[in-house]
Tab-separated table of C-alpha atoms in Angstrom:
chain	number	residue	atom	x	y	z
A	1	MET	CA	26.979	4.016	21.171
A	2	ARG	CA	29.925	1.525	21.120
A	3	TRP	CA	29.893	-2.204	22.303
A	4	LYS	CA	32.938	-4.130	23.022
A	5	THR	CA	33.957	-6.758	20.409
A	6	LYS	CA	33.444	-10.595	21.408
A	7	ASP	CA	32.741	-13.502	19.666
A	8	SER	CA	28.985	-13.333	20.794
A	9	PHE	CA	29.124	-10.137	19.178
A	10	GLN	CA	28.346	-9.045	15.722
A	11	TRP	CA	29.183	-5.412	13.877
A	12	ILE	CA	26.421	-4.142	11.553
A	13	ASN	CA	25.965	-0.923	9.480
A	14	VAL	CA	23.435	1.947	9.138
A	15	SER	CA	22.519	4.768	8.087
A	16	GLY	CA	20.853	7.287	10.077
A	17	GLY	CA	20.638	11.044	11.206
A	18	SER	CA	18.629	13.918	12.232
A	19	PRO	CA	15.329	14.985	10.681
A	20	ARG	CA	15.216	17.859	8.682
A	21	SER	CA	11.643	18.183	8.633
A	22	ASN	CA	8.456	16.988	10.549
A	23	ASP	CA	8.885	13.335	8.077
A	24	PRO	CA	10.966	11.118	9.493
A	25	PHE	CA	11.949	9.711	6.277
A	26	GLU	CA	13.589	12.946	5.210
A	27	SER	CA	16.839	12.950	7.017
A	28	GLN	CA	20.546	13.468	6.167
A	29	LEU	CA	22.303	10.167	5.366
A	30	VAL	CA	24.905	9.233	8.187
A	31	LYS	CA	26.817	6.047	8.278
A	32	LYS	CA	27.223	4.669	11.770
A	33	ARG	CA	28.351	1.062	12.700
A	34	PHE	CA	27.732	-0.490	15.807
A	35	ALA	CA	27.769	-4.168	17.660
A	36	CYS	CA	25.404	-6.032	18.805
A	37	PRO	CA	24.681	-9.658	20.600
A	38	VAL	CA	24.139	-12.372	18.018
A	39	GLY	CA	20.873	-13.159	17.768
A	40	THR	CA	19.258	-9.493	18.772
A	41	LEU	CA	20.326	-7.891	15.374
A	42	ALA	CA	16.909	-7.327	14.795
A	43	ALA	CA	16.272	-5.528	17.927
A	44	CYS	CA	19.495	-3.615	18.015
A	45	LYS	CA	18.821	-2.303	14.314
A	46	TRP	CA	15.038	-1.433	15.460
A	47	VAL	CA	15.743	0.316	18.516
A	48	HIS	CA	18.039	2.450	16.504
A	49	PHE	CA	15.887	3.309	13.570
A	50	ARG	CA	12.795	4.308	15.951
A	51	ILE	CA	15.600	6.732	17.914
A	52	SER	CA	16.959	7.997	14.583
A	53	GLY	CA	14.803	7.384	11.704
A	54	PHE	CA	17.349	6.516	8.548
A	55	LEU	CA	17.030	5.872	5.110
A	56	MET	CA	16.601	2.573	3.961
A	57	LEU	CA	16.260	-0.465	1.726
A	58	VAL	CA	12.402	-1.032	0.868
A	59	ALA	CA	11.650	-4.401	-0.918
A	60	VAL	CA	8.084	-3.475	-2.756
A	61	THR	CA	6.270	-6.568	-4.530
A	62	GLY	CA	4.204	-5.540	-7.294
A	63	ALA	CA	6.292	-2.359	-7.913
A	64	THR	CA	5.342	-2.592	-11.747
A	65	GLY	CA	1.457	-2.272	-11.078
A	66	PHE	CA	-0.433	0.719	-10.646
A	67	LEU	CA	-0.504	1.274	-6.720
A	68	GLY	CA	3.388	-0.052	-6.914
A	69	GLN	CA	4.985	2.254	-9.300
A	70	HIS	CA	2.993	4.859	-6.607
A	71	VAL	CA	5.434	3.605	-3.801
A	72	VAL	CA	7.981	3.245	-5.549
A	73	SER	CA	8.052	6.839	-6.296
A	74	ASP	CA	7.280	8.049	-3.140
A	75	LEU	CA	9.740	6.222	-1.409
A	76	LEU	CA	12.290	7.165	-4.079
A	77	ARG	CA	10.828	11.156	-3.051
A	78	LYS	CA	11.792	10.389	0.533
A	79	GLY	CA	15.651	9.497	-0.543
A	80	HIS	CA	15.296	5.576	-0.330
A	81	SER	CA	16.358	2.948	-2.188
A	82	VAL	CA	14.600	0.192	-3.485
A	83	ARG	CA	14.441	-3.146	-4.378
A	84	GLY	CA	11.565	-3.576	-7.047
A	85	TRP	CA	9.934	-7.236	-8.047
A	86	THR	CA	8.598	-7.700	-11.455
A	87	ARG	CA	7.602	-10.659	-13.853
A	88	ASN	CA	8.495	-7.997	-16.393
A	89	ASN	CA	11.574	-9.002	-17.876
A	90	ASP	CA	12.329	-5.398	-18.740
A	91	PRO	CA	11.378	-3.287	-16.009
A	92	PRO	CA	11.643	0.606	-16.047
A	93	ARG	CA	15.348	1.738	-16.014
A	94	LEU	CA	15.270	3.878	-12.655
A	95	GLU	CA	17.885	5.609	-10.231
A	96	GLY	CA	17.137	4.036	-7.170
A	97	VAL	CA	15.432	1.117	-8.024
A	98	ASP	CA	17.486	-2.477	-8.126
A	99	TRP	CA	15.218	-4.594	-9.851
A	100	VAL	CA	14.544	-8.555	-9.101
A	101	GLN	CA	12.505	-10.258	-11.361
A	102	GLY	CA	10.277	-13.446	-9.946
A	103	GLU	CA	6.887	-14.336	-8.497
A	104	LEU	CA	5.273	-15.186	-5.260
A	105	ASP	CA	5.626	-18.757	-6.427
A	106	ASP	CA	9.320	-18.699	-6.806
A	107	PRO	CA	10.932	-18.912	-3.353
A	108	GLN	CA	14.318	-18.239	-4.396
A	109	SER	CA	13.619	-14.952	-5.892
A	110	ILE	CA	11.391	-14.193	-2.440
A	111	GLU	CA	14.909	-14.701	-1.198
A	112	ARG	CA	16.758	-12.461	-3.396
A	113	LEU	CA	14.407	-9.922	-3.035
A	114	VAL	CA	14.088	-9.396	0.773
A	115	SER	CA	18.007	-10.202	1.358
A	116	GLY	CA	19.707	-7.107	2.950
A	117	CYS	CA	16.259	-5.431	3.081
A	118	ASN	CA	15.064	-2.960	5.669
A	119	ALA	CA	11.392	-3.433	5.389
A	120	VAL	CA	8.942	-5.306	2.828
A	121	VAL	CA	5.796	-3.420	0.969
A	122	HIS	CA	3.868	-6.415	-0.206
A	123	THR	CA	1.052	-5.153	-3.223
A	124	ALA	CA	1.550	-7.969	-5.818
A	125	LEU	CA	-1.340	-10.455	-6.489
A	126	ALA	CA	-0.961	-13.205	-8.923
A	127	ARG	CA	-4.666	-12.651	-10.741
A	128	ASP	CA	-6.435	-13.588	-14.178
A	129	GLY	CA	-6.723	-11.335	-16.595
A	130	ASP	CA	-7.137	-7.595	-15.441
A	131	SER	CA	-9.647	-7.425	-12.826
A	132	PHE	CA	-9.244	-7.941	-9.294
A	133	MET	CA	-12.963	-9.371	-8.636
A	134	LYS	CA	-12.699	-11.909	-11.454
A	135	ALA	CA	-13.021	-15.457	-10.332
A	136	PRO	CA	-9.555	-17.292	-11.358
A	137	ASP	CA	-9.981	-19.974	-13.856
A	138	LYS	CA	-7.757	-22.117	-11.766
A	139	PRO	CA	-9.135	-21.374	-7.586
A	140	LEU	CA	-6.879	-24.064	-6.243
A	141	ASP	CA	-3.668	-23.016	-7.848
A	142	TYR	CA	-4.897	-18.749	-6.994
A	143	ILE	CA	-5.097	-19.659	-3.360
A	144	GLN	CA	-1.688	-21.582	-3.433
A	145	THR	CA	-0.149	-18.488	-5.481
A	146	ASN	CA	-1.320	-15.578	-3.522
A	147	LEU	CA	-1.770	-16.733	0.006
A	148	MET	CA	1.114	-19.464	0.003
A	149	GLY	CA	3.478	-17.055	-1.646
A	150	SER	CA	2.598	-14.498	0.645
A	151	ILE	CA	3.199	-16.213	3.558
A	152	SER	CA	6.476	-17.569	2.270
A	153	LEU	CA	7.274	-13.878	1.864
A	154	LEU	CA	6.162	-13.379	5.718
A	155	GLU	CA	8.369	-16.349	6.847
A	156	THR	CA	10.928	-14.683	4.974
A	157	ALA	CA	11.207	-11.438	6.105
A	158	SER	CA	11.193	-13.147	9.616
A	159	ALA	CA	14.186	-15.341	9.185
A	160	GLN	CA	15.796	-12.376	7.553
A	161	ALA	CA	14.815	-9.956	10.804
A	162	VAL	CA	13.962	-7.279	8.558
A	163	GLU	CA	12.594	-4.085	10.618
A	164	ARG	CA	8.945	-3.398	8.892
A	165	PHE	CA	6.708	-5.451	6.814
A	166	ILE	CA	3.888	-3.629	5.588
A	167	PHE	CA	0.813	-6.086	3.812
A	168	VAL	CA	-1.342	-3.906	1.196
A	169	SER	CA	-5.057	-5.541	2.109
A	170	SER	CA	-8.402	-4.402	0.508
A	171	GLY	CA	-12.054	-3.384	1.571
A	172	ALA	CA	-12.881	-6.199	-0.534
A	173	VAL	CA	-12.500	-7.902	2.855
A	174	HIS	CA	-15.967	-6.416	3.665
A	175	GLN	CA	-18.119	-6.940	0.894
A	176	ASN	CA	-20.738	-8.437	3.317
A	177	VAL	CA	-21.166	-6.073	6.476
A	178	VAL	CA	-22.728	-6.882	9.734
A	179	ASP	CA	-25.393	-4.276	10.413
A	180	GLY	CA	-25.010	-2.605	14.011
A	181	ILE	CA	-21.338	-3.010	13.948
A	182	PRO	CA	-19.073	-0.173	13.527
A	183	LEU	CA	-17.023	-0.649	9.999
A	184	ASP	CA	-13.464	-0.124	11.747
A	185	GLU	CA	-10.757	-2.673	12.095
A	186	GLN	CA	-12.646	-4.435	14.881
A	187	HIS	CA	-15.539	-5.125	12.043
A	188	PRO	CA	-15.573	-8.821	11.373
A	189	LEU	CA	-14.061	-9.993	8.077
A	190	ARG	CA	-16.808	-11.317	5.515
A	191	PRO	CA	-15.545	-10.852	2.344
A	192	GLY	CA	-17.531	-12.214	-0.859
A	193	SER	CA	-15.090	-12.999	-3.440
A	194	LEU	CA	-11.693	-15.427	-3.317
A	195	TYR	CA	-9.549	-12.155	-4.182
A	196	GLY	CA	-11.689	-10.836	-0.681
A	197	ALA	CA	-11.046	-14.262	0.966
A	198	CYS	CA	-7.328	-14.515	0.208
A	199	LYS	CA	-6.707	-11.116	1.195
A	200	ALA	CA	-8.948	-11.543	4.640
A	201	SER	CA	-6.954	-15.016	4.937
A	202	MET	CA	-3.354	-12.409	4.773
A	203	GLU	CA	-4.464	-10.398	7.276
A	204	THR	CA	-4.908	-12.836	10.320
A	205	MET	CA	-1.242	-14.007	9.366
A	206	VAL	CA	0.129	-10.675	9.349
A	207	HIS	CA	-1.345	-10.390	12.687
A	208	ALA	CA	-0.275	-13.819	14.203
A	209	TYR	CA	3.475	-12.889	12.693
A	210	GLY	CA	3.215	-9.043	14.401
A	211	SER	CA	1.541	-10.075	17.448
A	212	SER	CA	3.655	-12.695	18.314
A	213	GLY	CA	6.584	-10.574	17.896
A	214	ARG	CA	8.304	-12.638	14.884
A	215	LEU	CA	7.998	-9.937	12.581
A	216	ASN	CA	7.242	-6.137	13.323
A	217	ALA	CA	4.554	-6.525	10.462
A	218	ALA	CA	1.161	-4.266	9.647
A	219	THR	CA	-1.681	-4.522	7.136
A	220	LEU	CA	-3.332	-0.932	5.715
A	221	ARG	CA	-6.710	-1.808	4.198
A	222	PRO	CA	-7.561	0.512	1.212
A	223	VAL	CA	-11.035	0.634	-0.273
A	224	SER	CA	-10.766	1.211	-4.565
A	225	ILE	CA	-8.084	3.357	-5.494
A	226	TYR	CA	-8.648	5.773	-7.909
A	227	GLY	CA	-6.118	7.797	-9.878
A	228	VAL	CA	-5.004	8.589	-13.553
A	229	GLU	CA	-3.640	5.178	-15.187
A	230	ASP	CA	-1.594	3.596	-18.033
A	231	PRO	CA	-3.344	3.404	-20.286
A	232	VAL	CA	-5.335	6.638	-19.230
A	233	GLN	CA	-8.821	4.472	-20.324
A	234	ASP	CA	-8.392	2.307	-17.142
A	235	SER	CA	-8.929	4.984	-15.118
A	236	LYS	CA	-11.718	5.008	-12.708
A	237	TRP	CA	-14.544	7.386	-13.955
A	238	TYR	CA	-12.582	8.117	-17.307
A	239	GLY	CA	-15.517	7.328	-19.623
A	240	LEU	CA	-18.113	9.644	-17.266
A	241	ILE	CA	-15.500	12.895	-16.855
A	242	GLN	CA	-15.253	12.091	-21.084
A	243	SER	CA	-18.658	12.100	-21.233
A	244	VAL	CA	-19.523	15.193	-19.184
A	245	ALA	CA	-16.780	16.739	-20.424
A	246	ARG	CA	-17.919	17.403	-24.059
A	247	GLY	CA	-21.718	18.170	-23.043
A	248	GLU	CA	-23.088	15.085	-23.123
A	249	SER	CA	-26.133	13.634	-21.123
A	250	VAL	CA	-25.081	10.787	-18.554
A	251	ARG	CA	-26.516	8.522	-16.385
A	252	ALA	CA	-24.382	9.048	-12.951
A	253	GLU	CA	-26.468	6.619	-10.202
A	254	GLY	CA	-23.332	4.872	-8.985
A	255	GLY	CA	-20.730	5.289	-6.385
A	256	GLY	CA	-18.224	3.593	-3.917
A	257	LYS	CA	-15.498	4.228	-0.828
A	258	VAL	CA	-12.136	5.720	-2.598
A	259	VAL	CA	-8.886	6.642	-1.556
A	260	HIS	CA	-6.263	8.163	-4.094
A	261	VAL	CA	-3.374	6.490	-5.098
A	262	ALA	CA	-1.163	9.001	-3.895
A	263	ASP	CA	-2.965	8.780	-0.172
A	264	VAL	CA	-2.036	5.093	-0.211
A	265	ALA	CA	1.475	5.620	-0.682
A	266	ALA	CA	1.744	7.992	1.504
A	267	ALA	CA	0.048	5.737	3.940
A	268	ILE	CA	2.410	3.352	3.347
A	269	SER	CA	5.511	5.473	4.391
A	270	THR	CA	3.531	6.449	7.128
A	271	LEU	CA	3.191	3.064	8.614
A	272	LEU	CA	7.144	2.754	7.637
A	273	ALA	CA	7.894	5.714	9.421
A	274	THR	CA	5.880	5.605	12.882
A	275	ASP	CA	7.366	5.752	15.913
A	276	HIS	CA	3.794	4.223	17.087
A	277	ALA	CA	3.871	0.150	17.870
A	278	ILE	CA	2.015	-1.238	14.924
A	279	ALA	CA	3.154	-5.050	14.814
A	280	GLY	CA	-0.045	-7.022	14.304
A	281	GLU	CA	-2.127	-3.843	13.552
A	282	THR	CA	-4.422	-3.130	10.493
A	283	TYR	CA	-4.962	0.203	9.337
A	284	ASN	CA	-8.686	1.200	7.192
A	285	CYS	CA	-7.442	3.488	4.484
A	286	CYS	CA	-10.924	5.279	3.145
A	287	ASP	CA	-10.575	8.605	2.338
A	288	ARG	CA	-14.255	9.338	1.634
A	289	PHE	CA	-17.837	8.230	-0.329
A	290	PHE	CA	-17.994	9.677	-3.763
A	291	SER	CA	-21.246	9.545	-5.965
A	292	GLU	CA	-20.671	9.432	-9.695
A	293	HIS	CA	-23.501	12.130	-9.255
A	294	GLU	CA	-20.895	14.400	-7.296
A	295	VAL	CA	-18.358	13.210	-9.924
A	296	ALA	CA	-19.705	14.658	-12.278
A	297	GLU	CA	-20.848	17.988	-10.851
A	298	ARG	CA	-17.250	18.440	-10.119
A	299	VAL	CA	-16.207	17.939	-13.836
A	300	MET	CA	-18.945	20.836	-14.822
A	301	ALA	CA	-17.483	23.184	-12.084
A	302	ILE	CA	-13.812	22.624	-13.413
A	303	THR	CA	-14.492	22.425	-16.885
A	304	GLY	CA	-17.561	24.546	-17.129
A	305	ALA	CA	-19.080	21.626	-19.554
A	306	ARG	CA	-23.029	21.563	-19.730
A	307	ALA	CA	-23.940	18.353	-19.336
A	308	LYS	CA	-27.015	16.717	-18.741
A	309	ILE	CA	-27.011	14.099	-15.312
A	310	LEU	CA	-29.341	11.691	-15.386
A	311	GLY	CA	-30.357	9.565	-11.946
A	312	GLU	CA	-30.333	10.142	-8.217
A	313	PRO	CA	-27.013	10.250	-6.758
A	314	LYS	CA	-26.271	7.162	-5.222
A	315	SER	CA	-26.045	7.301	-0.990
A	316	SER	CA	-23.109	6.684	0.973
A	317	GLY	CA	-24.496	4.054	3.422
A	318	ARG	CA	-21.869	2.808	5.885
A	319	GLU	CA	-18.886	4.933	6.741
A	320	MET	CA	-15.636	2.925	6.652
A	321	SER	CA	-13.200	4.558	9.540
A	322	SER	CA	-10.184	6.036	9.056
A	323	ALA	CA	-9.396	7.153	12.605
A	324	LYS	CA	-6.758	4.620	13.584
A	325	LEU	CA	-4.623	5.662	10.648
A	326	GLU	CA	-5.204	9.260	10.931
A	327	SER	CA	-4.207	9.401	14.355
A	328	LEU	CA	-0.824	8.455	13.164
A	329	GLY	CA	-0.817	12.308	11.724
A	330	PHE	CA	-1.854	11.132	8.230
A	331	GLN	CA	-4.207	13.337	5.852
A	332	PHE	CA	-6.267	12.101	2.878
A	333	GLY	CA	-6.659	14.311	0.055
A	334	GLY	CA	-10.317	14.439	-0.240
A	335	ILE	CA	-12.110	16.767	-2.705
A	336	SER	CA	-9.100	18.232	-3.616
A	337	LYS	CA	-7.155	14.674	-5.171
A	338	LEU	CA	-10.620	14.171	-6.673
A	339	ASP	CA	-10.304	17.881	-8.644
A	340	GLU	CA	-7.045	17.438	-9.589
A	341	THR	CA	-7.521	14.033	-10.996
A	342	ILE	CA	-10.112	15.251	-13.064
A	343	ARG	CA	-8.240	17.781	-14.616
A	344	GLN	CA	-5.509	15.426	-15.134
A	345	LEU	CA	-8.020	13.025	-17.260
A	346	VAL	CA	-9.323	16.051	-19.000
A	347	ARG	CA	-6.144	17.354	-20.465
A	348	GLU	CA	-5.360	13.833	-21.765
A	349	LEU	CA	-9.193	14.047	-24.015
């Protein structure tokens, strides 16, 4: 489609093509140039994106973190370019990644990150130490940096007409669940930590921007994320898997709702690519409950180890529904992802 070029119109270049597979992202790169009225640039580009799909430049905050690295890898694998945001002075050199140094309390670096991008994926969190749940030493600074910095990122994305904004929240917004109410996206937010409270607050901001039409923004809400970390000793269940593989006696009484890191990255790509209206929406991202007892049993089945498992298996408690995400065609890895992780960790022992 070619529109007449007048002073009230502007030319834009986008990349489109016909998908080679069911994945809307896997498309031939074809340059297209067309004009749309000034002031409707976001709408024009979005219509084209929805119709054909195209390879994007995606800004990723927290790009060198555990989840962020998998998000970057998944996007690159699908042919996209990435602008990674990092505090690191010497980030990894990856083809297809343009690094921007900055932090959530730096408005100028936010501008540099978002400028010219088609989409933003926000995974970053400024925190004290390695634990997400640890109470910060300076709560007001923590809130100012994480909440106000994230809102600044939202506003910058809105001002620059970014097509999609995906905020990665946390199951910590549901630390205190309400009896008798399904644990789906309509469940009240009841965090029990400052971390959860900041995530819950940001969810409401994403909803406000998305439902008001200011930005095509949505929230993905993963539960505890597992996978092989670097260093490997930081991986969830590492100590348990090590002991069982060695045939030792272990006490396995814990458990929780989990999702594999690769599934979270794939879920983000699903939200970026879907033709469904997602503005202002939230999507739970929970694969299933794994007890430590079940993990230990899987280790023995895979390795042939003869460990003694002590303690009663923990029950799952309240189930979290991810039916809304699955309605977009998304599928979790389930037990196969757990087995894959166990095999990887056993090789590292």
